[in-house]
Each structure stands twice: as C-alpha cells, then as structure tokens.
Coordinates of C-alpha atoms in Angstrom, one line a residue:
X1 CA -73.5 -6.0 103.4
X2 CA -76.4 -7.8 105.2
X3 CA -76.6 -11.8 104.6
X4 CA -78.8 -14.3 106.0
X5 CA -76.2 -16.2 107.5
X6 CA -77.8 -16.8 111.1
X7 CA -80.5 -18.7 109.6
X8 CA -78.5 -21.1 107.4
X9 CA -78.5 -25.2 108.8
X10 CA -75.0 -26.7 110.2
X11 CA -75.1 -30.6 109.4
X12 CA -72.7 -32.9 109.4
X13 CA -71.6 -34.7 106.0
X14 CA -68.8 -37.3 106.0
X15 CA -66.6 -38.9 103.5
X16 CA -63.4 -41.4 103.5
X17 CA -59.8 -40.5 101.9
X18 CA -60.5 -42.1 98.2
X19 CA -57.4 -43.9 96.6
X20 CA -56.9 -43.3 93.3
X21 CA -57.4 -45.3 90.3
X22 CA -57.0 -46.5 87.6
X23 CA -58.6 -48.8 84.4
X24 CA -57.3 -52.1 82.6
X25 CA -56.5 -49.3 80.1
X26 CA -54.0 -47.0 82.3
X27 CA -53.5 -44.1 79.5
X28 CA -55.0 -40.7 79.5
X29 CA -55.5 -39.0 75.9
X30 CA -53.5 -35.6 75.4
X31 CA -55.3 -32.8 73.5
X32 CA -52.6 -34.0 70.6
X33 CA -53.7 -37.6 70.4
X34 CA -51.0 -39.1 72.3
X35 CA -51.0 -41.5 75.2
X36 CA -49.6 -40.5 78.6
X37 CA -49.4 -42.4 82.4
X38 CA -49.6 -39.7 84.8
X39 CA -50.8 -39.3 88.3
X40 CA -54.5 -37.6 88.7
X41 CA -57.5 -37.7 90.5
X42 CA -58.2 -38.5 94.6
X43 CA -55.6 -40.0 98.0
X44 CA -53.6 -37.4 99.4
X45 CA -51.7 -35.3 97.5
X46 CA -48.6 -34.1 99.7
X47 CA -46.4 -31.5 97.3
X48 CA -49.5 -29.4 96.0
X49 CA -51.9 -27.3 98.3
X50 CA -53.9 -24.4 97.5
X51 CA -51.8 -21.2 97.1
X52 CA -49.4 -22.8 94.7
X53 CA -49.7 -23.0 91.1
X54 CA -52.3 -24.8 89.3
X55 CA -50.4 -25.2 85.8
X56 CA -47.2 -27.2 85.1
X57 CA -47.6 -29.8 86.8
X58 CA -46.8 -33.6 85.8
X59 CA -50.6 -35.1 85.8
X60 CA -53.9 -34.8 85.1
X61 CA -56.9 -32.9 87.1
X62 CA -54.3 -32.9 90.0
X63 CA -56.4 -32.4 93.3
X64 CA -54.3 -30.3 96.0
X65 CA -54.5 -31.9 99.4
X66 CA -56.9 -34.6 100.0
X67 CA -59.5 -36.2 97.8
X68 CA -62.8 -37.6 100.0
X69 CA -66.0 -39.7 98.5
X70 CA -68.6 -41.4 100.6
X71 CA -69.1 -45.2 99.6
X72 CA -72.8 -45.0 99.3
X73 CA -73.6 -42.9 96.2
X74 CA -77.0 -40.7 97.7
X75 CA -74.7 -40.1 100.5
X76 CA -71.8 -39.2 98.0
X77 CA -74.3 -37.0 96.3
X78 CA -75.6 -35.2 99.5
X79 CA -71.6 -34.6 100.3
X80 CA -70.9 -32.9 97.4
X81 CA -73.7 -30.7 97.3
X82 CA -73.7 -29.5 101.3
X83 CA -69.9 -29.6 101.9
X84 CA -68.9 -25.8 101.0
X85 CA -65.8 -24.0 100.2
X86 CA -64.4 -23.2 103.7
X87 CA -66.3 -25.6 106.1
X88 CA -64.3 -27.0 109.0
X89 CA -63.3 -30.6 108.0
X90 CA -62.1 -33.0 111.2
X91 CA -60.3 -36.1 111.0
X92 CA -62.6 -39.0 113.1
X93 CA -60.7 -42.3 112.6
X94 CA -56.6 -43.3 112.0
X95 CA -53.5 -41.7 113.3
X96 CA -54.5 -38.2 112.6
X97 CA -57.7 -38.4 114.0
X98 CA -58.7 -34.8 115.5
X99 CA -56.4 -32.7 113.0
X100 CA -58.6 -29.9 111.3
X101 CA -58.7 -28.3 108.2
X102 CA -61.1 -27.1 105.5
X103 CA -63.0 -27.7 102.2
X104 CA -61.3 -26.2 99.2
X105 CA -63.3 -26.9 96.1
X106 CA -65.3 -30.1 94.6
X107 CA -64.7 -31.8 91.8
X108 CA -67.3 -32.8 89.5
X109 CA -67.0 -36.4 87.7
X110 CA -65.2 -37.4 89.9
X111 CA -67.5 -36.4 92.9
X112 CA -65.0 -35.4 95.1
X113 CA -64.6 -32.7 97.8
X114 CA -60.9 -31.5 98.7
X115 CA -59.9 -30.6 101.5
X116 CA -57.0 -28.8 102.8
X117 CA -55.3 -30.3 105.7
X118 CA -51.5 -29.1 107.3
X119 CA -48.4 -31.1 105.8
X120 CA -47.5 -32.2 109.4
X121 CA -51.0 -33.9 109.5
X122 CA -51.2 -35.4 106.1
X123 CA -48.3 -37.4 107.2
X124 CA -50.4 -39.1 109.3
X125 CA -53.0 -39.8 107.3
X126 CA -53.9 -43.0 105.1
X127 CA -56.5 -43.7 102.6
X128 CA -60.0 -44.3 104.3
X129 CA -59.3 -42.4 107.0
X130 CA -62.8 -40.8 107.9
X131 CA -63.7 -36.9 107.4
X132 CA -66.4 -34.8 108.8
X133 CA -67.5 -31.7 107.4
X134 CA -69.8 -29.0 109.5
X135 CA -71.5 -28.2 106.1
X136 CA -73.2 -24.6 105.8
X137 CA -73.6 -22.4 103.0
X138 CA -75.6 -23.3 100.5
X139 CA -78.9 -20.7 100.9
X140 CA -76.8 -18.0 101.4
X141 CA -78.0 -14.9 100.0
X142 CA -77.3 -11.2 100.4
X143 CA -80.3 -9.1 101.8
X144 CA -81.5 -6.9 98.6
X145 CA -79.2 -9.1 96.0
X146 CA -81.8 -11.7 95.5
X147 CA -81.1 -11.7 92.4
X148 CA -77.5 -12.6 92.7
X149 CA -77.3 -16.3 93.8
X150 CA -75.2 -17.4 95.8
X151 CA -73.3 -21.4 96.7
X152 CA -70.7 -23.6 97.9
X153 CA -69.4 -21.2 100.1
X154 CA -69.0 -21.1 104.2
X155 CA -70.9 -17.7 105.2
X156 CA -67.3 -16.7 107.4
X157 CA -65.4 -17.0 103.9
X158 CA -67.6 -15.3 102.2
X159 CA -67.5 -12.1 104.3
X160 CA -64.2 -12.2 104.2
X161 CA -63.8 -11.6 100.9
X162 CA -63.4 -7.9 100.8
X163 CA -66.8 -7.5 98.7
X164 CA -68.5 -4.2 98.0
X165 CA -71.6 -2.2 97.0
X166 CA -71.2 0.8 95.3
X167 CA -72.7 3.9 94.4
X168 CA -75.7 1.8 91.9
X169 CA -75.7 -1.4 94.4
X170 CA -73.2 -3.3 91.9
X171 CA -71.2 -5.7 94.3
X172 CA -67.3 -5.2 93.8
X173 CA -65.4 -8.9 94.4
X174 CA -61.6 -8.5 94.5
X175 CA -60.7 -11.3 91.8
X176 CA -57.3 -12.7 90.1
X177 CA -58.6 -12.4 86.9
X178 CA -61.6 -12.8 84.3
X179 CA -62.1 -15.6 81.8
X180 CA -64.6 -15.2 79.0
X181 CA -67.0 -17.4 78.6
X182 CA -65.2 -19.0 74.9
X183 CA -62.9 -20.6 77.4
X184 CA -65.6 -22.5 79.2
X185 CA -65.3 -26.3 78.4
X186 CA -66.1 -29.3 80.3
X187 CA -69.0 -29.2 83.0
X188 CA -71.2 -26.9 80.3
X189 CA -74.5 -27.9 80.5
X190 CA -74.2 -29.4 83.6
X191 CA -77.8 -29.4 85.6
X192 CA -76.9 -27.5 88.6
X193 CA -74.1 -25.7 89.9
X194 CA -74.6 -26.4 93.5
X195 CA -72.2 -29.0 93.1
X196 CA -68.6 -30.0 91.3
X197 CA -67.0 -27.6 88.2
X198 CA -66.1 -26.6 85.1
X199 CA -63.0 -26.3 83.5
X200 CA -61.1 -23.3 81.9
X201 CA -59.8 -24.4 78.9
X202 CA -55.9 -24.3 78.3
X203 CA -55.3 -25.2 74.8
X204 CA -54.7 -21.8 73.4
X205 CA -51.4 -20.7 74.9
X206 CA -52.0 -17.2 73.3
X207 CA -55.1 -17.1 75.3
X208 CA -53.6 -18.5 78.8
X209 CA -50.9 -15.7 78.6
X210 CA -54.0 -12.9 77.7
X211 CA -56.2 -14.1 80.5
X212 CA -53.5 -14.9 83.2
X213 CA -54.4 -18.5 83.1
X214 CA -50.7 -19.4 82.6
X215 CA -50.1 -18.0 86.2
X216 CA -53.3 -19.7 88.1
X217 CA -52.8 -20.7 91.6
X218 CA -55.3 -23.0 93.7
X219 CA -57.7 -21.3 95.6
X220 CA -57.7 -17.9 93.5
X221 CA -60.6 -16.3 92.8
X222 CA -61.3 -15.4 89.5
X223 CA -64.9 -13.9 87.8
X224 CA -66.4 -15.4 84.5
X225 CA -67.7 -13.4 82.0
X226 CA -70.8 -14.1 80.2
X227 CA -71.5 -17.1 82.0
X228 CA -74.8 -18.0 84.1
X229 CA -74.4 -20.6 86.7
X230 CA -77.9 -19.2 88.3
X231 CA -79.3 -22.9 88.2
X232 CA -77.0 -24.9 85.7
X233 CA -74.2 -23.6 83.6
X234 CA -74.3 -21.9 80.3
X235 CA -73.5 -19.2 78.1
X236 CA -75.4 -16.1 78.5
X237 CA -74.1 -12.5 77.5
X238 CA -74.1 -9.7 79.8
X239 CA -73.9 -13.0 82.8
X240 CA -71.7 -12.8 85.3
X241 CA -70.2 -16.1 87.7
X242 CA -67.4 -15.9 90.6
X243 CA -65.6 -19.2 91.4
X244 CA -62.7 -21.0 93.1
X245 CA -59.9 -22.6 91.4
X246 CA -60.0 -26.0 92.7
X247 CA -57.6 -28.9 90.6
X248 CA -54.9 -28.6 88.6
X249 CA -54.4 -28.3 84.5
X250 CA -55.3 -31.0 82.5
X251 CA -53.9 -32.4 79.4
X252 CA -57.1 -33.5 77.7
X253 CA -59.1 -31.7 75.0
X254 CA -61.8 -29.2 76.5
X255 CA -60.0 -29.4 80.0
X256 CA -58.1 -27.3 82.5
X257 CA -58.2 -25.6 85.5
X258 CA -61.8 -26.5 87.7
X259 CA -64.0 -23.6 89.1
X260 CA -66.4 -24.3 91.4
X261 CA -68.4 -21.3 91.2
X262 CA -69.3 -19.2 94.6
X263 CA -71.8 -16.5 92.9
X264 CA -73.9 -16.0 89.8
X265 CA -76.0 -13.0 88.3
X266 CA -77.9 -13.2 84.9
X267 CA -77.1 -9.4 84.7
X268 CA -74.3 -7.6 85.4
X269 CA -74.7 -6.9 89.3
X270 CA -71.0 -8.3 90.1
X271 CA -67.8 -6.7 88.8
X272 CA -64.4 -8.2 89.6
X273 CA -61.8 -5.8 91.1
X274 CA -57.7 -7.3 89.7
X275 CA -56.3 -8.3 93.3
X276 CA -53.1 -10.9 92.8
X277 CA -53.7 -11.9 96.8
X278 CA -57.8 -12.5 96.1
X279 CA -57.1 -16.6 97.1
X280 CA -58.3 -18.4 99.9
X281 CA -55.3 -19.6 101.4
X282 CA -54.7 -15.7 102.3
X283 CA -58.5 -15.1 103.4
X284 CA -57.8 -18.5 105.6
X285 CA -54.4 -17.6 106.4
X286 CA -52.7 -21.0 105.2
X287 CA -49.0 -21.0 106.3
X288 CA -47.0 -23.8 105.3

C-alpha cells in the first residue's frame, strides 16, 4: 500500500505540562443528577498509560500520561491540529529534559494533546515542563484511496498497522471493536475532525457489554460504523471512521471513552478485522 509519506512537512509544535483545574464550583454532574469531586482532565497522570483500561476508573475524562496546552491560544490551536498520534515528543526544559516519548490522542474541549512518556521519566517531570513535538501526518493519503481521508496520525504508525487491500481494493484495518454510530455523543457536529474527539457513550450497560466497550483499553483501535468524519463529524449510513481511544470513561450524560479518529470514508471502503492486540502500545512496543 503506497502512501505519500515522503512528501509530508516535519515541524515542530510545542506545548507546556498543563495543571489541572478546577472552578469556584468544584462538582462534576453524574448522568444520574448527582454531584461528585473527582480527579479529570490535564498534569501528569502516573498510574494510567495507554494499554490499560479505559473504564473503571475513579474520575472523569481521565487523560493517560501527560496533558500539554500551549499558553497562547493560535498557538494552542496549531498544536492540536499538527501534533499526530505517534509523533516523537522530547522534553526541552526541567529535570527530565531530553526523555522521549510520543503523542497518544488529543482531547477536544479541553485542547489537549497527550503524550506518552516512560514511568521512570514522569518522575522527573513537573507541571510546565516544555514539550516538543516533530509533527507529521496530517495530508497523509493512500495512493488510489483518495477517497478515504486520512488524519492525526504519524505516517511510521500508520504502516504499521497491519492494513490491507483486498480482492475489490476495500482496505482491511485490524480493530478491537466496532461501535455504531447511536453511541456517538459529545464532539457531534463538531467542524473538523483534524483535531480533538468524540466520545462513545457509556450509559447503556447492555450496550457496553454488546459492543465491548466495558473492556476498552487506551490506545485500541476500534472502527465506527455509520459515522463520516471526512471533514466534520456526523451521522451518515453506509460511513465508515477508524479512531484511537484516547481518555478514560466519563460519568456525565452523553460522555465516555474519546476517539480521535485516524481514517474516514463516506462509503464503505474500510472494514475492521476483530484483533484484541490492534493498540498502539503494541504497534509502539510500550513496555512498562
């Protein structure tokens, strides 16, 4: 499978380590109407990485590893869309400066990108701390797929992903699972999908166990049925999306699970192949 990859830009994007906050009003709204103070969005997160579970956790949009934002918001916005799932984050200021690691996801709302870094070197690490992404990705597309877009994705991933053509040029993408499109909540409608999520909803426990949502990990790859994230994201039958599992459950109505999506069709040119090991951690080879 031929890609343009050798003609795609490398640029640098940078971001600091963003605490986490908080309002006057500290309480987050459970899909049941009740009140709850729980740990959520951006610093570095030290238990959860990608590769473990993405449900049961005590908090709210749970980021795995660490949460960046640039301070000035077009710079902020130009992060989030170049940084891609993948790219080669450094470390340039603080005690960890020179440690590696790589992008995982991006959070919409928010506007953060996450980043994967090894436990030995979050350890070192404090918020502010300065990251640099080598950003590359976005204008990827497969030579005679024009019409399957592609985004937020490093072009090494990407071939590593153990993708297909077969017999009637339908690409074959080794996937966790498949979520219909019903389960789509927040991010719908969003204006581009270049950039951020959506969420799979969770509120249906029936559903969770159907789909395999109950047993989400970060950084699994799962396909979305019915769904066109071509330019910005919607229903559409017969649409197909890939994404990335990037943050954790959620306890609010319309929430769960966030996908930044990698690939989109408006016609059924991708089908998912049931993999458990289709996560990034294995196609990056994450080890502790």
């Amino acid at each position: 499978m031929k890609t343009n990859r050798s003609l795609l830009v490398i640029q640098s994007v940078q971001g600091k380590i963003h605490s986490p906050r908080a309002g006057k009003n500290p309480y987050r709204i459970n899909r049941n109407g009740m009140p709850q103070i729980l740990p959520a969005t951006g610093g570095i997160t030290y238990n959860v990485q990608i590769g473990d579970t993405c449900m049961g956790w005590v908090g709210d949009h749970v980021e795995p590893g660490v949460s960046i934002q640039s301070e000035n918001d077009a710079e902020n916005i130009a992060l989030n869309l170049l940084a891609c799932i993948g790219n080669e984050a450094r470390v340039i200021t603080g005690d960890a400066k020179g440690a590696k690691g790589f992008v995982t996801g991006k959070h919409g709302g928010i506007d953060h990108v996450l980043i994967y870094f090894k436990k030995s070197d979050l350890e070192k690490m404090a918020i502010n701390d300065t990251i640099l992404i080598k950003a590359q990705g976005q204008g990827l597309e497969i030579v005679s797929h024009e019409d399957i877009k592609c985004m937020n994705i490093d072009p090494e991933l990407f071939e590593k992903l153990g993708i297909t053509v077969d017999n009637e040029g339908i690409l074959e993408i080794p996937i966790v699972t498949e979520v219909p499109a019903y389960l789509m909540g927040s991010g719908i409608g969003s204006p581009t999908a270049f950039s951020g999520d959506y969420d799979i909803m969770t509120g249906d426990s029936e559903a969770n166990k159907e789909f395999g949502i109950d047993k989400l990990r970060f950084g699994d790859i799962v396909l979305l049925r019915d769904c066109d994230n071509t330019f910005g994201r919607e229903y559409l039958k017969g649409a197909v999306s890939v994404g990335v599992v990037v943050h954790s459950d959620c306890i609010k109505s319309g929430h769960g699970p966030g996908v930044t999506v990698i690939m989109s069709s408006k016609t059924t040119k991708i089908k998912g192949v049931k993999d458990s090991n289709a996560n990034i951690a294995n196609y990056l080879s994450v080890q502790d």
